[in-house]
CSV table of C-alpha atoms and ligand atoms in Angstrom, one decimal:
chain,number,residue,atom,x,y,z
A,22,MET,CA,-22.3,50.8,-32.7
A,23,LYS,CA,-21.4,48.0,-30.3
A,24,ILE,CA,-24.0,46.6,-27.9
A,25,LEU,CA,-23.3,44.4,-24.9
A,26,ALA,CA,-26.5,42.5,-24.0
A,27,ILE,CA,-27.2,40.7,-20.7
A,28,GLU,CA,-30.0,38.2,-20.1
A,29,THR,CA,-30.7,36.5,-16.7
A,30,SER,CA,-34.5,36.3,-16.5
A,31,CYS,CA,-34.7,32.5,-15.9
A,32,ASP,CA,-32.1,29.8,-15.9
A,33,GLU,CA,-29.7,30.9,-18.6
A,34,THR,CA,-26.9,33.4,-17.9
A,35,ALA,CA,-26.3,34.9,-21.3
A,36,ILE,CA,-24.1,37.8,-22.6
A,37,CYS,CA,-23.2,38.8,-26.1
A,38,LEU,CA,-21.4,41.7,-27.8
A,39,VAL,CA,-22.7,42.6,-31.2
A,40,GLU,CA,-21.9,45.3,-33.7
A,41,HIS,CA,-24.7,46.9,-35.8
A,42,LYS,CA,-23.7,48.5,-39.0
A,43,GLU,CA,-26.1,51.4,-38.7
A,44,ASN,CA,-24.7,53.3,-41.6
A,45,ASN,CA,-25.6,50.6,-44.1
A,46,THR,CA,-29.1,49.7,-43.0
A,47,LYS,CA,-31.8,50.0,-40.5
A,48,THR,CA,-32.3,46.2,-40.5
A,49,ILE,CA,-31.9,45.1,-36.9
A,50,GLY,CA,-30.6,41.7,-38.0
A,51,ASP,CA,-27.7,43.2,-39.8
A,52,ILE,CA,-25.3,42.6,-37.0
A,53,SER,CA,-22.0,40.9,-36.5
A,54,ILE,CA,-22.0,38.7,-33.4
A,55,LEU,CA,-18.5,39.5,-32.0
A,56,GLY,CA,-18.9,37.3,-28.9
A,57,ASN,CA,-21.8,35.2,-27.5
A,58,SER,CA,-21.8,33.1,-24.4
A,59,VAL,CA,-24.6,31.2,-22.6
A,60,SER,CA,-24.3,29.2,-19.3
A,61,SER,CA,-27.4,27.0,-18.7
A,62,GLN,CA,-28.4,26.0,-15.2
A,63,ALA,CA,-31.0,23.5,-16.5
A,64,ASN,CA,-29.2,20.4,-15.0
A,65,LEU,CA,-29.1,22.0,-11.6
A,66,HIS,CA,-32.9,22.6,-11.6
A,67,ALA,CA,-33.7,19.2,-12.9
A,68,GLU,CA,-34.3,17.7,-9.5
A,69,PHE,CA,-36.9,20.4,-8.7
A,70,GLY,CA,-38.8,19.8,-11.9
A,71,GLY,CA,-38.6,23.5,-12.7
A,72,VAL,CA,-36.5,26.6,-12.0
A,73,PHE,CA,-35.9,27.3,-8.4
A,74,PRO,CA,-35.6,31.1,-8.0
A,75,SER,CA,-33.0,31.4,-5.2
A,76,LEU,CA,-30.8,28.7,-6.8
A,77,ALA,CA,-31.1,30.6,-10.1
A,78,LYS,CA,-30.0,33.8,-8.5
A,79,ARG,CA,-27.0,32.1,-6.8
A,80,GLU,CA,-25.9,30.5,-10.1
A,81,HIS,CA,-26.3,33.7,-12.1
A,82,ALA,CA,-24.1,35.6,-9.5
A,83,LYS,CA,-21.5,32.8,-9.8
A,84,ASN,CA,-21.5,32.6,-13.6
A,85,ILE,CA,-22.1,36.1,-14.9
A,86,VAL,CA,-18.5,37.3,-14.7
A,87,PRO,CA,-17.1,34.2,-16.4
A,88,VAL,CA,-19.8,34.5,-19.1
A,89,LEU,CA,-18.8,38.2,-19.7
A,90,LEU,CA,-15.1,37.3,-19.8
A,91,ASP,CA,-15.8,34.5,-22.3
A,92,THR,CA,-17.8,37.0,-24.5
A,93,LEU,CA,-15.1,39.6,-24.4
A,94,ASN,CA,-12.4,37.0,-25.1
A,95,GLN,CA,-14.3,35.8,-28.2
A,96,SER,CA,-14.7,39.5,-29.3
A,97,GLY,CA,-11.0,40.1,-28.8
A,98,VAL,CA,-11.6,43.2,-26.7
A,99,ILE,CA,-10.2,41.9,-23.5
A,100,THR,CA,-7.2,43.6,-21.9
A,101,ALA,CA,-4.8,42.1,-19.4
A,102,ASN,CA,-5.3,45.2,-17.1
A,103,LYS,CA,-7.8,44.8,-14.3
A,104,ILE,CA,-10.0,47.8,-13.5
A,105,LYS,CA,-8.6,50.1,-10.8
A,106,LEU,CA,-11.2,51.5,-8.4
A,107,ASN,CA,-10.9,54.1,-5.8
A,108,ASP,CA,-12.6,53.9,-2.4
A,109,GLU,CA,-15.6,55.9,-3.4
A,110,GLN,CA,-16.2,53.7,-6.4
A,111,LEU,CA,-15.8,50.6,-4.3
A,112,GLU,CA,-18.4,51.9,-1.8
A,113,PHE,CA,-20.8,52.6,-4.7
A,114,LEU,CA,-20.3,49.1,-6.1
A,115,LYS,CA,-20.9,47.6,-2.7
A,116,GLU,CA,-24.2,49.4,-2.5
A,117,ILE,CA,-25.2,48.2,-6.0
A,118,PHE,CA,-24.4,44.6,-5.1
A,119,LYS,CA,-25.8,44.8,-1.5
A,120,HIS,CA,-28.0,41.7,-2.2
A,121,GLU,CA,-25.3,39.9,-4.2
A,122,PRO,CA,-22.1,40.3,-2.0
A,123,GLU,CA,-20.5,37.3,-3.6
A,124,LEU,CA,-20.8,39.0,-7.0
A,125,PHE,CA,-19.2,42.2,-5.6
A,126,GLU,CA,-16.1,40.2,-4.8
A,127,ILE,CA,-15.9,38.5,-8.2
A,128,PHE,CA,-16.6,41.8,-10.0
A,129,ILE,CA,-13.9,43.8,-8.3
A,130,SER,CA,-11.2,41.1,-8.7
A,131,HIS,CA,-12.0,40.0,-12.3
A,132,ILE,CA,-13.5,42.8,-14.4
A,133,PRO,CA,-10.9,44.0,-16.9
A,134,GLN,CA,-10.4,47.5,-18.1
A,135,ILE,CA,-12.6,48.1,-21.1
A,136,SER,CA,-12.2,51.1,-23.4
A,137,GLN,CA,-15.2,53.2,-24.3
A,138,ASN,CA,-14.8,52.3,-27.9
A,139,ASP,CA,-15.5,48.6,-27.1
A,140,ILE,CA,-19.1,49.1,-25.9
A,141,ASP,CA,-21.5,51.9,-26.8
A,142,TYR,CA,-24.6,50.6,-25.1
A,143,ILE,CA,-25.5,48.0,-22.5
A,144,CYS,CA,-28.9,46.3,-23.0
A,145,VAL,CA,-30.3,44.3,-20.1
A,146,THR,CA,-33.4,42.2,-19.6
A,147,THR,CA,-35.3,43.8,-16.8
A,148,GLY,CA,-38.5,41.7,-17.1
A,149,PRO,CA,-40.6,39.7,-17.2
A,150,GLY,CA,-39.0,36.8,-15.3
A,151,LEU,CA,-38.0,35.6,-11.9
A,152,ALA,CA,-37.2,38.7,-9.8
A,153,PRO,CA,-34.2,37.3,-7.9
A,154,ALA,CA,-32.7,36.1,-11.3
A,155,LEU,CA,-33.5,39.4,-13.1
A,156,TRP,CA,-31.8,41.5,-10.3
A,157,VAL,CA,-28.5,39.8,-10.9
A,158,GLY,CA,-28.4,41.0,-14.5
A,159,VAL,CA,-29.8,44.4,-13.6
A,160,ASN,CA,-27.3,45.1,-10.9
A,161,PHE,CA,-24.4,43.7,-13.1
A,162,ALA,CA,-25.5,46.1,-15.9
A,163,LYS,CA,-25.6,49.0,-13.4
A,164,ALA,CA,-22.2,48.2,-12.1
A,165,LEU,CA,-20.7,48.1,-15.6
A,166,SER,CA,-22.5,51.3,-16.6
A,167,PHE,CA,-21.1,53.0,-13.5
A,168,VAL,CA,-17.5,51.8,-13.9
A,169,PHE,CA,-17.2,52.4,-17.6
A,170,ASP,CA,-19.8,55.2,-18.1
A,171,ILE,CA,-21.9,53.4,-20.7
A,172,PRO,CA,-25.6,54.0,-21.0
A,173,VAL,CA,-28.0,51.2,-20.1
A,174,LEU,CA,-31.3,50.3,-21.9
A,175,GLN,CA,-34.0,48.2,-20.2
A,176,ILE,CA,-35.3,45.4,-22.5
A,177,ASN,CA,-38.4,43.4,-22.2
A,178,HIS,CA,-37.6,39.7,-22.5
A,179,MET,CA,-40.7,39.0,-24.6
A,180,GLU,CA,-39.7,41.7,-27.2
A,181,GLY,CA,-36.5,39.7,-27.5
A,182,HIS,CA,-38.5,36.6,-28.4
A,183,VAL,CA,-40.6,38.6,-30.9
A,184,VAL,CA,-37.6,39.9,-32.8
A,185,SER,CA,-35.5,36.7,-32.5
A,186,PRO,CA,-36.5,35.4,-36.0
A,187,LEU,CA,-35.3,38.7,-37.6
A,188,LEU,CA,-31.6,37.8,-37.3
A,189,THR,CA,-31.8,35.9,-40.5
A,190,ASN,CA,-35.0,37.2,-42.1
A,191,ASN,CA,-36.9,40.4,-42.8
A,192,ALA,CA,-40.5,40.7,-41.8
A,193,GLU,CA,-43.3,42.5,-43.5
A,194,PHE,CA,-45.8,44.2,-41.2
A,195,PRO,CA,-48.4,43.9,-39.8
A,196,ALA,CA,-47.3,40.6,-38.2
A,197,ILE,CA,-48.6,38.3,-35.5
A,198,SER,CA,-46.2,36.8,-33.0
A,199,LEU,CA,-46.9,33.5,-31.4
A,200,LEU,CA,-44.7,33.4,-28.3
A,201,ILE,CA,-44.4,29.9,-26.8
A,202,SER,CA,-41.9,29.5,-23.9
A,203,GLY,CA,-41.7,28.1,-20.4
A,204,GLY,CA,-43.2,31.2,-18.9
A,205,HIS,CA,-45.5,32.6,-21.6
A,206,THR,CA,-48.0,31.6,-24.3
A,207,GLU,CA,-49.1,34.7,-26.1
A,208,LEU,CA,-50.4,36.0,-29.4
A,209,ILE,CA,-49.1,39.5,-30.1
A,210,TYR,CA,-50.3,41.8,-33.0
A,211,THR,CA,-47.4,43.9,-34.2
A,212,ASP,CA,-48.0,46.7,-36.8
A,213,LYS,CA,-44.3,47.6,-36.5
A,214,ILE,CA,-41.4,46.6,-34.4
A,215,GLY,CA,-41.8,48.4,-31.0
A,216,SER,CA,-45.6,48.5,-31.2
A,217,TYR,CA,-47.2,45.4,-29.6
A,218,ASN,CA,-50.8,44.5,-28.8
A,219,LYS,CA,-51.5,41.3,-26.9
A,220,ILE,CA,-54.5,39.7,-28.5
A,221,GLY,CA,-54.4,36.3,-26.6
A,222,GLN,CA,-52.7,34.5,-23.9
A,223,THR,CA,-52.8,31.5,-21.6
A,224,LEU,CA,-55.2,31.7,-18.7
A,225,ASP,CA,-53.1,29.3,-16.7
A,226,ASP,CA,-50.0,27.3,-17.6
A,227,ALA,CA,-47.6,28.2,-20.5
A,228,VAL,CA,-47.0,25.6,-23.2
A,229,GLY,CA,-43.4,25.0,-22.1
A,230,GLU,CA,-44.6,24.7,-18.5
A,231,ALA,CA,-47.2,22.0,-19.6
A,232,TYR,CA,-44.4,20.1,-21.3
A,233,ASP,CA,-42.2,20.4,-18.2
A,234,LYS,CA,-45.0,19.3,-15.8
A,235,THR,CA,-46.1,16.4,-18.1
A,236,ALA,CA,-42.5,15.3,-18.4
A,237,ARG,CA,-42.2,15.2,-14.6
A,238,LEU,CA,-45.3,13.0,-14.4
A,239,LEU,CA,-43.7,10.7,-16.9
A,240,GLY,CA,-40.5,10.5,-14.8
A,241,LEU,CA,-38.5,12.7,-17.2
A,242,THR,CA,-36.3,15.5,-15.9
A,243,TYR,CA,-36.5,19.3,-16.5
A,244,PRO,CA,-36.5,20.8,-19.1
A,245,GLY,CA,-39.1,18.3,-20.3
A,246,GLY,CA,-39.9,19.8,-23.7
A,247,PRO,CA,-37.0,18.2,-25.6
A,248,LYS,CA,-37.5,14.8,-23.8
A,249,ILE,CA,-41.2,14.5,-24.5
A,250,SER,CA,-40.5,15.6,-28.0
A,251,LEU,CA,-38.0,12.8,-28.5
A,252,LEU,CA,-40.4,10.2,-27.3
A,253,ALA,CA,-43.2,11.6,-29.5
A,254,GLN,CA,-40.9,11.5,-32.5
A,255,LYS,CA,-40.0,7.9,-31.7
A,256,TYR,CA,-43.7,7.1,-31.8
A,257,ARG,CA,-44.3,8.8,-35.1
A,258,GLU,CA,-41.3,7.1,-36.7
A,259,LEU,CA,-42.5,3.6,-35.7
A,260,ASN,CA,-44.9,3.0,-38.5
A,261,ASN,CA,-45.7,-0.4,-37.4
A,262,TYR,CA,-45.8,0.7,-33.7
A,263,ASN,CA,-48.1,-1.6,-31.8
A,264,LYS,CA,-50.6,0.7,-30.1
A,265,ILE,CA,-51.3,-0.9,-26.7
A,266,SER,CA,-54.4,1.2,-26.4
A,267,THR,CA,-55.7,4.3,-28.0
A,268,ILE,CA,-55.6,7.2,-25.7
A,269,SER,CA,-57.0,10.6,-26.2
A,270,LEU,CA,-56.2,13.8,-24.4
A,271,PRO,CA,-58.3,17.0,-24.5
A,272,ARG,CA,-57.5,20.0,-26.7
A,273,PRO,CA,-58.5,22.7,-24.1
A,274,MET,CA,-60.3,25.8,-25.5
A,275,ILE,CA,-59.7,24.7,-29.1
A,276,ASN,CA,-63.2,25.8,-30.1
A,277,SER,CA,-63.6,28.9,-27.8
A,278,LYS,CA,-64.2,31.9,-30.0
A,279,ASP,CA,-61.2,33.8,-28.6
A,280,LEU,CA,-57.5,33.8,-28.7
A,281,ASN,CA,-56.8,32.5,-25.2
A,282,PHE,CA,-55.2,29.2,-24.3
A,283,SER,CA,-55.4,26.9,-21.3
A,284,PHE,CA,-52.9,24.1,-20.8
A,285,SER,CA,-53.3,23.1,-17.1
A,286,GLY,CA,-56.2,20.8,-17.9
A,287,LEU,CA,-54.1,18.9,-20.4
A,288,LYS,CA,-51.5,18.2,-17.7
A,289,THR,CA,-54.2,17.1,-15.3
A,290,SER,CA,-55.7,14.7,-17.8
A,291,VAL,CA,-52.2,13.2,-18.2
A,292,LEU,CA,-52.0,12.9,-14.4
A,293,TYR,CA,-55.4,11.0,-14.2
A,294,LEU,CA,-54.4,8.8,-17.1
A,295,ILE,CA,-51.1,7.9,-15.4
A,296,ARG,CA,-52.8,7.2,-12.1
A,297,ASN,CA,-55.1,4.7,-13.8
A,298,LEU,CA,-52.3,3.1,-15.7
A,299,GLU,CA,-50.2,2.7,-12.6
A,300,LYS,CA,-53.2,1.1,-10.8
A,301,ASN,CA,-53.1,-1.6,-13.5
A,302,ASP,CA,-49.3,-1.7,-13.6
A,303,ALA,CA,-49.5,-0.6,-17.2
A,304,LEU,CA,-47.3,2.5,-17.3
A,305,ASN,CA,-44.5,1.0,-19.3
A,306,GLU,CA,-42.1,2.6,-21.8
A,307,ASP,CA,-44.4,2.0,-24.8
A,308,MET,CA,-47.2,3.8,-22.9
A,309,LYS,CA,-45.0,6.8,-22.1
A,310,ILE,CA,-44.1,7.0,-25.8
A,311,LEU,CA,-47.8,7.0,-26.7
A,312,ILE,CA,-48.7,9.6,-24.1
A,313,SER,CA,-45.9,11.9,-25.3
A,314,ALA,CA,-47.1,11.7,-28.9
A,315,GLU,CA,-50.7,12.3,-27.9
A,316,PHE,CA,-49.7,15.2,-25.7
A,317,GLU,CA,-47.5,16.8,-28.4
A,318,GLN,CA,-50.4,16.4,-30.9
A,319,ALA,CA,-52.9,18.0,-28.5
A,320,VAL,CA,-50.5,21.0,-28.0
A,321,THR,CA,-49.9,21.3,-31.7
A,322,ASP,CA,-53.6,21.2,-32.6
A,323,VAL,CA,-54.4,23.9,-30.1
A,324,LEU,CA,-51.5,26.2,-31.2
A,325,ILE,CA,-52.4,25.9,-34.8
A,326,SER,CA,-56.1,26.4,-34.3
A,327,LYS,CA,-55.6,29.6,-32.3
A,328,LEU,CA,-52.9,31.0,-34.7
A,329,ILE,CA,-55.2,30.5,-37.7
A,330,PHE,CA,-58.1,32.0,-35.8
A,331,ALA,CA,-55.8,35.0,-35.1
A,332,ILE,CA,-54.8,35.3,-38.8
A,333,LYS,CA,-58.4,35.1,-40.0
A,334,ASN,CA,-59.3,38.0,-37.8
A,335,ASN,CA,-56.3,40.3,-38.4
A,336,PRO,CA,-54.6,41.6,-41.5
A,337,VAL,CA,-51.3,39.8,-41.4
A,338,LYS,CA,-48.3,39.6,-43.8
A,339,THR,CA,-46.0,37.7,-41.5
A,340,VAL,CA,-46.2,35.2,-38.7
A,341,LEU,CA,-43.3,35.3,-36.2
A,342,VAL,CA,-42.8,32.4,-33.8
A,343,GLY,CA,-40.5,32.6,-30.8
A,344,GLY,CA,-39.7,31.1,-27.4
A,345,GLY,CA,-38.2,27.8,-26.3
A,346,VAL,CA,-41.0,25.6,-27.6
A,347,SER,CA,-40.4,27.0,-31.1
A,348,ALA,CA,-37.3,24.8,-31.2
A,349,ASN,CA,-39.8,21.8,-31.5
A,350,VAL,CA,-39.4,20.6,-35.0
A,351,TYR,CA,-42.8,18.8,-35.1
A,352,ILE,CA,-44.7,22.0,-33.9
A,353,LYS,CA,-42.6,24.1,-36.3
A,354,GLU,CA,-43.3,22.0,-39.4
A,355,ASN,CA,-47.0,21.7,-38.6
A,356,ILE,CA,-47.4,25.5,-38.0
A,357,GLN,CA,-45.6,26.1,-41.3
A,358,LYS,CA,-47.9,23.7,-43.1
A,359,ALA,CA,-51.1,25.1,-41.6
A,360,VAL,CA,-50.2,28.7,-42.3
A,361,PHE,CA,-49.2,27.9,-45.9
A,362,GLU,CA,-52.4,26.0,-46.5
A,363,PHE,CA,-54.4,28.8,-45.1
A,364,ASP,CA,-52.7,31.6,-47.1
A,365,ASN,CA,-49.5,30.9,-49.0
A,366,GLN,CA,-48.8,34.7,-49.2
A,367,ILE,CA,-48.1,34.9,-45.5
A,368,LYS,CA,-44.4,34.7,-44.5
A,369,ILE,CA,-43.7,32.5,-41.6
A,370,LEU,CA,-40.5,33.0,-39.7
A,371,PHE,CA,-38.8,31.1,-36.9
A,372,PRO,CA,-35.6,31.8,-35.0
A,373,GLU,CA,-32.5,29.8,-35.5
A,374,LYS,CA,-32.4,27.0,-32.9
A,375,ASP,CA,-29.9,28.9,-30.6
A,376,LEU,CA,-32.2,31.9,-30.6
A,377,SER,CA,-35.3,29.9,-29.7
A,378,THR,CA,-34.4,29.4,-26.1
A,379,ASP,CA,-33.2,32.2,-23.9
A,380,ASN,CA,-30.1,34.1,-25.2
A,381,ALA,CA,-28.6,37.6,-25.2
A,382,VAL,CA,-28.5,38.1,-29.0
A,383,MET,CA,-32.3,38.6,-29.1
A,384,ILE,CA,-32.0,41.2,-26.3
A,385,ALA,CA,-29.3,43.1,-28.3
A,386,MET,CA,-31.6,43.0,-31.3
A,387,ALA,CA,-34.5,44.4,-29.3
A,388,GLY,CA,-32.2,47.1,-28.0
A,389,ILE,CA,-31.1,48.0,-31.5
A,390,THR,CA,-34.7,48.8,-32.5
A,391,LYS,CA,-34.9,51.2,-29.6
A,392,ILE,CA,-31.6,52.9,-30.4
A,393,LEU,CA,-32.4,53.2,-34.1
A,394,ASP,CA,-35.8,54.7,-33.3
A,395,ASN,CA,-34.3,56.9,-30.5
A,396,ASP,CA,-37.0,55.3,-28.4
A,397,PHE,CA,-35.5,55.2,-25.0
A,398,ASP,CA,-35.6,57.6,-22.1
A,399,LYS,CA,-32.2,59.2,-21.5
A,400,LYS,CA,-33.1,59.0,-17.8
A,401,GLU,CA,-32.9,55.2,-18.2
A,402,ASN,CA,-29.1,55.8,-18.1
A,403,GLY,CA,-29.4,57.0,-14.5
A,404,LEU,CA,-28.4,54.2,-12.2
A,405,GLY,CA,-31.3,54.5,-9.9
A,406,ASP,CA,-33.9,54.2,-12.6
A,407,ILE,CA,-33.1,50.7,-13.6
A,408,VAL,CA,-35.2,48.0,-11.7
A,409,ALA,CA,-36.2,44.4,-12.3
A,410,GLN,CA,-39.9,44.2,-13.3
A,411,ALA,CA,-40.9,40.6,-12.8
A,412,ASN,CA,-44.4,41.0,-14.4
A,413,TRP,CA,-43.5,43.6,-17.1
A,414,GLU,CA,-46.2,43.2,-19.8
A,415,LEU,CA,-45.1,43.8,-23.4
B,15,LIG,O1,-37.8,30.6,-24.0
B,15,LIG,P1,-37.3,29.6,-23.0
B,15,LIG,O2,-35.8,29.2,-23.1
B,15,LIG,O3,-37.4,30.2,-21.5
B,15,LIG,C1,-38.5,31.0,-21.1
B,15,LIG,O4,-38.5,32.2,-21.3
B,15,LIG,O5,-39.4,30.3,-20.5
B,15,LIG,O6,-38.2,28.3,-23.0
B,15,LIG,C2,-38.0,27.2,-22.2
B,15,LIG,C3,-39.1,26.2,-22.4
B,15,LIG,C4,-39.1,25.0,-21.4
B,15,LIG,O7,-40.3,24.9,-20.9
B,15,LIG,C5,-38.7,23.9,-22.3
B,15,LIG,O8,-39.2,22.6,-21.9
B,15,LIG,C6,-39.3,24.3,-23.6
B,15,LIG,O9,-39.0,25.7,-23.7
B,15,LIG,N1,-38.6,23.6,-24.8
B,15,LIG,C7,-39.3,22.8,-25.6
B,15,LIG,C8,-38.3,22.3,-26.6
B,15,LIG,N2,-37.1,22.9,-26.3
B,15,LIG,C9,-37.3,23.7,-25.2
B,15,LIG,N3,-40.5,22.4,-25.7
B,15,LIG,C10,-40.9,21.5,-26.6
B,15,LIG,N4,-40.0,21.0,-27.5
B,15,LIG,C11,-38.7,21.4,-27.5
B,15,LIG,N5,-37.9,20.9,-28.5
B,16,LIG,ZN1,-37.7,33.2,-22.8
């Protein structure tokens, strides 16, 4: 079966077409990626220090058709024939796109004729995420579903991050997922794919958000994670680095006997530290490097401590890590080391770098689990039932 997956929950417009060889195996990662396209808006949001929802919506609406065409081109399924629509269909599409009139125009003039053999299911992220951004993907999925008569499945973005390491690996269950992204920091107990129990989460900022806010304080642009990480790496590589002063940042909630996190205090501590340094005209490049390294160490210490606490208290065969921050090599290596030292029988799986940050392949994989288990409501195929759910809990 062939699955077209659509992801627009934040600042990436992503679409892929994958084929799952269902006859051979029930492994969700056993797919061929026929086409995969991602258009990132990160540079546009840089000046706001984070994702600006109405700008995200506008950019998704502008980019989603080119991203689809790129995916179809890569897949070799594109035809030269444009779709032909009658007046009734045009009226219906206009209604679907009533909040994205610019997308209506692009849709009717650029969508090619697709044969039903090309796509069996459409999977779309309906939450959690920024509502205006999610709606673009949702309405686009509805429009494709309506024009080509293809069923739509609603996918939870966080389930995508949970299954993202399984493209290249098999997990044994039960597993614990550590989800670390710009919007979420969660520990999820999973006794099988599709069954999730949240056992811990951040009480305020997500880890990626803490990276982005701290980066902003240091004068670095959004997304801050990779930039802080580069500075921290620089610090660690300079063995004879001359520490100007020793700084120490808090490890919030590291000893609390629960699985919750808090990162807003860490960012506030950086803010006070920077204010003091600025007063003394001491916020130079060396100091920024030192702050970045200490910040990254504080985050790493907290994540490891909570993850190990979670493993101690739950029977676990696999640890799955997902979300944009899992692209961080230092955090990845230290989590691997800590889990191995705690129990070398536990498998620890990370996504490939491209699947760490937001993408459509993970949404297709989450969809495949539902299709294989027949775990989706046929009513979901009804156009009216599909809505964006900004706060959808896994
Ligand atoms: O999963 P993702 O692409 O989007 C959300 O669902 O939020 O995660 C984006 C977040 C941003 O906060 C970004 O700064 C962070 O992931 N990030 C990183 C790294 N790469 C991306 N944080 C730390 N180190 C990295 N290498
Ligand atoms: Zn994400």
